[in-house]
Coordinates of C-alpha atoms in Angstrom, one line a residue:
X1 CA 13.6 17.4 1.2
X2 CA 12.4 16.5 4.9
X3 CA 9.2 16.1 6.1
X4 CA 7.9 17.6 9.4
X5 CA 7.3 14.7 11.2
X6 CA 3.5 16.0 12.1
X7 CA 3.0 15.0 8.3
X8 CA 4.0 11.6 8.8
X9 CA 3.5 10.5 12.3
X10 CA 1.6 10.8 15.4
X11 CA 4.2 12.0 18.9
X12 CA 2.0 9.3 20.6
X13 CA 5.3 6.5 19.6
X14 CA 8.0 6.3 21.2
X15 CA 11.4 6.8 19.4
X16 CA 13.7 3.4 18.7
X17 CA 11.2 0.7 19.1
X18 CA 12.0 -0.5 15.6
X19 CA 15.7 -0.3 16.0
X20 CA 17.8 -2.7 14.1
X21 CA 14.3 -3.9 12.4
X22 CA 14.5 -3.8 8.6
X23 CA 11.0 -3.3 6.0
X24 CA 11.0 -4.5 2.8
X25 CA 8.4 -2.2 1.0
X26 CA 6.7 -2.7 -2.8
X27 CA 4.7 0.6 -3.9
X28 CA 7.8 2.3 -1.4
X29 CA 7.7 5.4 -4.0
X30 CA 4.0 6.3 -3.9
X31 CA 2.5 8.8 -1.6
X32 CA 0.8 6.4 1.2
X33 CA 3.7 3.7 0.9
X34 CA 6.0 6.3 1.1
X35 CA 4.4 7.6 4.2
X36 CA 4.3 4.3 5.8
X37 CA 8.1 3.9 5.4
X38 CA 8.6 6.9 6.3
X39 CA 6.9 6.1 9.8
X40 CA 9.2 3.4 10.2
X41 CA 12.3 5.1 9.2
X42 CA 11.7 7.5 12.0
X43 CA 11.4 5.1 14.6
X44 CA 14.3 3.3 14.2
X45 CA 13.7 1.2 11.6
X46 CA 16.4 0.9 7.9
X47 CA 14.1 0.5 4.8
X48 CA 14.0 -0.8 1.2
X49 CA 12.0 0.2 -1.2
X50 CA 11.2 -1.2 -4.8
X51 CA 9.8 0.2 -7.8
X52 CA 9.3 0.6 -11.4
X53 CA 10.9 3.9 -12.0
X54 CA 14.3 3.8 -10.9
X55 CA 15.2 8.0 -10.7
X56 CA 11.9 8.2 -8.9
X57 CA 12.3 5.0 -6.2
X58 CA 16.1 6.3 -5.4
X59 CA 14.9 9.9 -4.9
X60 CA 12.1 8.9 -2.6
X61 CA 14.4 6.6 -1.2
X62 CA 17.1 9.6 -0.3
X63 CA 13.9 11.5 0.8
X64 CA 12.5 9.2 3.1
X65 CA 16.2 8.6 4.9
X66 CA 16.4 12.5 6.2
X67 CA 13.4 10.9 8.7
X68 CA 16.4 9.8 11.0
X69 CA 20.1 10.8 11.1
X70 CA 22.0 7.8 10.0
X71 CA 19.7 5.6 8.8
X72 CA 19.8 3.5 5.9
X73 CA 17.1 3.5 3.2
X74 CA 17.7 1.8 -0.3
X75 CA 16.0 2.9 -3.3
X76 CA 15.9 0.0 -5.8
X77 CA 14.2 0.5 -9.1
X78 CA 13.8 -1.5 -12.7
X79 CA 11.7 -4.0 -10.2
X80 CA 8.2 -5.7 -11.6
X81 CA 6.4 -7.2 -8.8
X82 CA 4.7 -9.3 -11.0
X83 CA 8.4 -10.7 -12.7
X84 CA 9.9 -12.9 -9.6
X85 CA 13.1 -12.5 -10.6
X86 CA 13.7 -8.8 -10.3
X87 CA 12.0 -9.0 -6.9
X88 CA 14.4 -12.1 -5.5
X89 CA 17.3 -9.8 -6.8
X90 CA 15.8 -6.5 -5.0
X91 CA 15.1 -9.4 -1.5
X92 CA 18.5 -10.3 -2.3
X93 CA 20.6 -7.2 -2.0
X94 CA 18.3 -5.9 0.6
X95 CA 19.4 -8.7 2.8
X96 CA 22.9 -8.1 2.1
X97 CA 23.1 -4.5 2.8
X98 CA 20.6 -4.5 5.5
X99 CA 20.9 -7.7 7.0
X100 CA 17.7 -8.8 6.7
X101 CA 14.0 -8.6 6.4
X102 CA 11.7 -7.9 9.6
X103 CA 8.4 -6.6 8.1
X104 CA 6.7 -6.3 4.8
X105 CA 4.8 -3.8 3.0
X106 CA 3.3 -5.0 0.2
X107 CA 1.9 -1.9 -1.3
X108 CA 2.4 -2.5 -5.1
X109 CA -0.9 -1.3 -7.3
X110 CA -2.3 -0.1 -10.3
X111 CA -5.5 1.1 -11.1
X112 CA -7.5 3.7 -13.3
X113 CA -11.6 4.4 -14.1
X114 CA -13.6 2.5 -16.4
X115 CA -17.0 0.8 -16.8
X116 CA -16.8 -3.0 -17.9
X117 CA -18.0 -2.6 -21.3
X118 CA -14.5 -0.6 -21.7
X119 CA -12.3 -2.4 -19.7
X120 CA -10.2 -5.1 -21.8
X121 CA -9.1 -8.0 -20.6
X122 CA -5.7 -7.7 -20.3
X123 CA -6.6 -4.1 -18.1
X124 CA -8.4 -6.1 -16.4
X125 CA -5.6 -8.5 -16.4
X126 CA -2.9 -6.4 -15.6
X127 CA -4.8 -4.8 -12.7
X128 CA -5.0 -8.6 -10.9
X129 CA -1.3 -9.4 -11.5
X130 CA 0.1 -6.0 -10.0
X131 CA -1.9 -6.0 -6.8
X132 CA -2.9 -9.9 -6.4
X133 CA -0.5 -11.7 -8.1
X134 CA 2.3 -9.1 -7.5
X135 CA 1.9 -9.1 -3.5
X136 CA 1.8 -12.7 -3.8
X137 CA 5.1 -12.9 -5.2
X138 CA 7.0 -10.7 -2.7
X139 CA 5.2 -12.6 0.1
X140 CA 6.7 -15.9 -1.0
X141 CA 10.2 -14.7 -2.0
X142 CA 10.3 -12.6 1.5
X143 CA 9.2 -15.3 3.9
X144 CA 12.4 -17.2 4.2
X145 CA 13.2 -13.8 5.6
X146 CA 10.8 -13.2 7.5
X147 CA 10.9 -16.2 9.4
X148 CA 14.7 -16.4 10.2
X149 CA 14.0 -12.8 12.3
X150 CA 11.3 -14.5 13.7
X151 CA 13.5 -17.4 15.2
X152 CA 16.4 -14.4 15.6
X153 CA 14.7 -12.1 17.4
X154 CA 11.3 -11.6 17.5
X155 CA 9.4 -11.1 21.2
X156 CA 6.7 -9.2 22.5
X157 CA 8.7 -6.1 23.2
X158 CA 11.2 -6.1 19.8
X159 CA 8.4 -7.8 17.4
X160 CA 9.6 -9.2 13.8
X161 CA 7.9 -11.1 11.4
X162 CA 5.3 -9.2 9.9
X163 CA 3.4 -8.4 7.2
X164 CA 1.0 -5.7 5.8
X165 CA -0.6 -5.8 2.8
X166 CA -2.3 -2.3 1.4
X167 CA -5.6 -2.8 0.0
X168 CA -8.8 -0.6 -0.2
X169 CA -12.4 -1.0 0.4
X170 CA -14.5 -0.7 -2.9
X171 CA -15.0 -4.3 -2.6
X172 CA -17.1 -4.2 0.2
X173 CA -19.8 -2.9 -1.3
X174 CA -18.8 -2.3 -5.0
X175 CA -18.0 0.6 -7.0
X176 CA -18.9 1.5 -10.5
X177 CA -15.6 1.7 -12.8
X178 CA -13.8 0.1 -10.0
X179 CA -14.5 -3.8 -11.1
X180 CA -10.9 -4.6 -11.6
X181 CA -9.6 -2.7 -8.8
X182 CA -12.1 -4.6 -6.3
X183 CA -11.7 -7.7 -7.6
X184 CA -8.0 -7.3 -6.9
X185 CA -8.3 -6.0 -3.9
X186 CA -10.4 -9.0 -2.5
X187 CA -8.0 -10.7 -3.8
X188 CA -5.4 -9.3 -1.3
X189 CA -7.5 -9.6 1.3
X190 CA -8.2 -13.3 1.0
X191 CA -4.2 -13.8 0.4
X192 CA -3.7 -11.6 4.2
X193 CA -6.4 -13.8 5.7
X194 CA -4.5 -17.7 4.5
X195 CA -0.8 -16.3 5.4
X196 CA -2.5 -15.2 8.9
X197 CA -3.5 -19.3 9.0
X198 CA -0.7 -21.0 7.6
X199 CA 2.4 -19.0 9.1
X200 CA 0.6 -18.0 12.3
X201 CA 1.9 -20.7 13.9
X202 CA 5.3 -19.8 13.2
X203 CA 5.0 -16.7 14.3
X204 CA 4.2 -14.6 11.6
X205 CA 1.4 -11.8 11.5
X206 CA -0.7 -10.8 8.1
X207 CA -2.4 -8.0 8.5
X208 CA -4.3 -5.6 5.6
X209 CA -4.8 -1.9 5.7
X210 CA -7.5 -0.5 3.5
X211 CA -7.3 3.2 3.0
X212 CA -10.1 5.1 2.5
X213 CA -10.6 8.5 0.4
X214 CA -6.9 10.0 1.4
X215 CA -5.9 13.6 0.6
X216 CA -2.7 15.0 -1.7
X217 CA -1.9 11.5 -3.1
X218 CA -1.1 9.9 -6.3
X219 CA -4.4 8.2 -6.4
X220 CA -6.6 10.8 -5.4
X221 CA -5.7 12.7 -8.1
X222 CA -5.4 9.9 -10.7
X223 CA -9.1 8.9 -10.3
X224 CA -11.3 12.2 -9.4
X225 CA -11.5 15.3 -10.8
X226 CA -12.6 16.9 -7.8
X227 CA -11.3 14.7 -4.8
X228 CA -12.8 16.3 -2.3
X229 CA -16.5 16.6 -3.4
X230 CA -17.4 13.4 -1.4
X231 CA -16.5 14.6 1.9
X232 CA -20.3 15.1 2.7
X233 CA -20.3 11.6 2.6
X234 CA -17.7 10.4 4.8
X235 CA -18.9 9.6 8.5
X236 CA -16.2 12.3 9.8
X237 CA -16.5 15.2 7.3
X238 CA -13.3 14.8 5.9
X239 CA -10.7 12.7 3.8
X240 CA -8.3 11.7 5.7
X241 CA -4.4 12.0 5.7
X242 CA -1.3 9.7 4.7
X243 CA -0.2 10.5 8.4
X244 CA -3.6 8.1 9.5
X245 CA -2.4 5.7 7.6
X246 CA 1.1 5.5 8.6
X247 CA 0.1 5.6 12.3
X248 CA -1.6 2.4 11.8
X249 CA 1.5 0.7 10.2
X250 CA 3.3 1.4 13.3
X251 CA 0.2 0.3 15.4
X252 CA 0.2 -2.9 13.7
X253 CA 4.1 -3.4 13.6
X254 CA 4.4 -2.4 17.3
X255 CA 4.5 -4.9 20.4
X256 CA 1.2 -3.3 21.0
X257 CA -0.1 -5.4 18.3
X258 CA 1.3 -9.0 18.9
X259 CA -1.8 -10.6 19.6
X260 CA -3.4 -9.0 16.3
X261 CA -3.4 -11.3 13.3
X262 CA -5.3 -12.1 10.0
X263 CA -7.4 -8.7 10.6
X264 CA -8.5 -6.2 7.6
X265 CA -8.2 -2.1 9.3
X266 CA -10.4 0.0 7.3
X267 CA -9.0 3.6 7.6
X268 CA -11.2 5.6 6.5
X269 CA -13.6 7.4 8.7
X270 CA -16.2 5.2 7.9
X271 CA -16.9 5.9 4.7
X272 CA -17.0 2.7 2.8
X273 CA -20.2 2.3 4.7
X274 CA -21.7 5.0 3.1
X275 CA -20.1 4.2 -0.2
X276 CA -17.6 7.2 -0.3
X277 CA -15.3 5.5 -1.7
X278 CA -17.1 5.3 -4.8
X279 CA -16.5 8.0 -8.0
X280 CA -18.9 10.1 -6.6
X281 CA -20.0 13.2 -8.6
X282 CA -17.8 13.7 -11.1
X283 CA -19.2 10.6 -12.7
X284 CA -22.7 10.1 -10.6
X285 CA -24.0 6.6 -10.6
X286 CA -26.1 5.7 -12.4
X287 CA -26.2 8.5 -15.0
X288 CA -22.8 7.6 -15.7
X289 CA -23.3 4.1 -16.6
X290 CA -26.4 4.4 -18.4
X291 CA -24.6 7.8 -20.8
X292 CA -22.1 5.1 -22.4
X293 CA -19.3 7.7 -22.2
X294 CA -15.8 7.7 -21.8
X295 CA -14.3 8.4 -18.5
X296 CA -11.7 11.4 -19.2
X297 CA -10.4 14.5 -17.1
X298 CA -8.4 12.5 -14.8
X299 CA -4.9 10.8 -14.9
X300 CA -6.4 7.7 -13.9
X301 CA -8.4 7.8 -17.4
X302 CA -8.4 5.7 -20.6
X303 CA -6.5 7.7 -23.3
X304 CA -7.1 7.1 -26.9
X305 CA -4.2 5.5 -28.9
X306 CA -2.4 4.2 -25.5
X307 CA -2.8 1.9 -22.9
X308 CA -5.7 2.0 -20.2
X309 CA -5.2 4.3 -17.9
X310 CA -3.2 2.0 -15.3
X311 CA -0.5 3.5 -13.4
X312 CA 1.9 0.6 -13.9

């Protein structure tokens, strides 16, 4: 169904400047990638997205191409970003219906609430390999890619050749049944920060946006059962909106950016410096830690008999 573009997108852009450009987006399904994409789509831009869940990935897919008349948006699902060789074959077609690969999302992640002395290693575990390991992967199988637009076309006013990895900024600080998510997380960072070095010179841009507390998404829901209790705590009063976010994708893919590389872009109105990014009250720190209970009444919880709550 299409989005009014006041949901996605600032009228500050102008239309086209990402004609003929082509993203290649992991995490393309969820509500903030999705968004991103979106963005994108409406500037000019053809997309593919990847995902686990196939119906889901080609519906969003569908979705996301009513942004522009006549673009072209795949949806390609069954794809692991931690297996390589699911990802090379998603690269792979997207190259060969697209044409190419201009800029990378790689938005892949998994997470869920729990204190350590719950959290199993391979939670733990499969936490690092979805959002570390997993953008790793697409960044090495897409920068063949990436680097052939840059010698093709890239220049100041038609830019090509970047990346953005979505990340998140418990790790700053720390956050209580957030140790796997943060240590994968600064993991991201630090991978954004050694592309920015080593392909730099080549022309490339790595770039990281850490979303803050963000309303009516996937995660928000997942890990609070009140997600909007901490707004008190947030510098502007208020969570903010996938439409933030996907304002700075374009920012940071636009020829207003070119001379921006190898930074991290906190949006989030401030509030990881006041720790709103944390739980909050529905599991108040320390009580929470020191009770030894379960975390429960969220999606984002550990459920008996199953696996931990990741959303893999």
């Amino acid at each position: 169904m299409p989005v009014d573009k006041s949901q996605y997108l600032s009228d500050v852009w102008k239309d086209g400047i990402f004609k003929d450009r082509v993203v290649f987006c992991t995490g393309g399904n969820g509500s903030i990638c999705s968004a991103q994409v979106r963005a994108l789509v409406h500037l000019g831009a053809d997309a593919c997205i990847v995902g686990r869940n196939a119906e889901k990935t080609e519906a969003v897919a569908k979705d996301i191409a009513t942004a522009r008349s006549g673009s072209k948006v795949l949806g390609i699902g069954h794809v692991d970003v931690r297996d390589p060789e699911s990802l090379q074959k998603a690269i792979d077609q997207c190259v060969k219906e697209l044409g190419g690969i201009d800029f990378l999302i790689a938005g892949a992640a998994g997470n869920f609430l729990a204190p350590i002395s719950q959290l199993s290693t391979n939670a733990f575990k499969t936490v690092l390999e979805i959002d570390t390991l997993g953008s790793y992967n697409v960044t090495r199988l897409a920068l063949p890619h990436l680097l052939a637009s840059v010698k093709k076309h890239n220049t100041a006013q038609t830019p090509s050749g970047r990346i953005i990895y979505v990340s998140a900024t418990m790790h700053y600080t720390g956050a209580p049944l957030q140790t796997h998510a943060s240590v994968a997380k600064a993991g991201v960072d630090a991978l954004a920060g050694n592309v920015a070095i080593e392909y730099g010179p080549l022309g490339l841009t790595s770039n990281v946006i850490s979303p803050g507390p963000i309303t009516r998404t996937e995660g928000s829901e997942r890990l609070s059962v009140r997600p909007r209790v901490q707004n008190k705590r947030i510098p502007l009063g208020r969570a903010g909106t996938v439409k933030e976010v996907a304002d700075a994708t374009v920012f940071l893919f636009s020829d207003a950016a070119t001379y921006v590389n190898g930074v991290v872009l906190p949006v989030d109105g401030g509030a990881w410096r006041t720790g709103a990014g944390n739980p909050g009250r529905d599991f108040e720190y320390p009580d929470f830690i020191l009770s030894g209970e379960e975390v429960t009444g969220t999606k984002g919880s550990k459920r008996k008999g199953s696996k931990q709550g990741a959303k893999l």
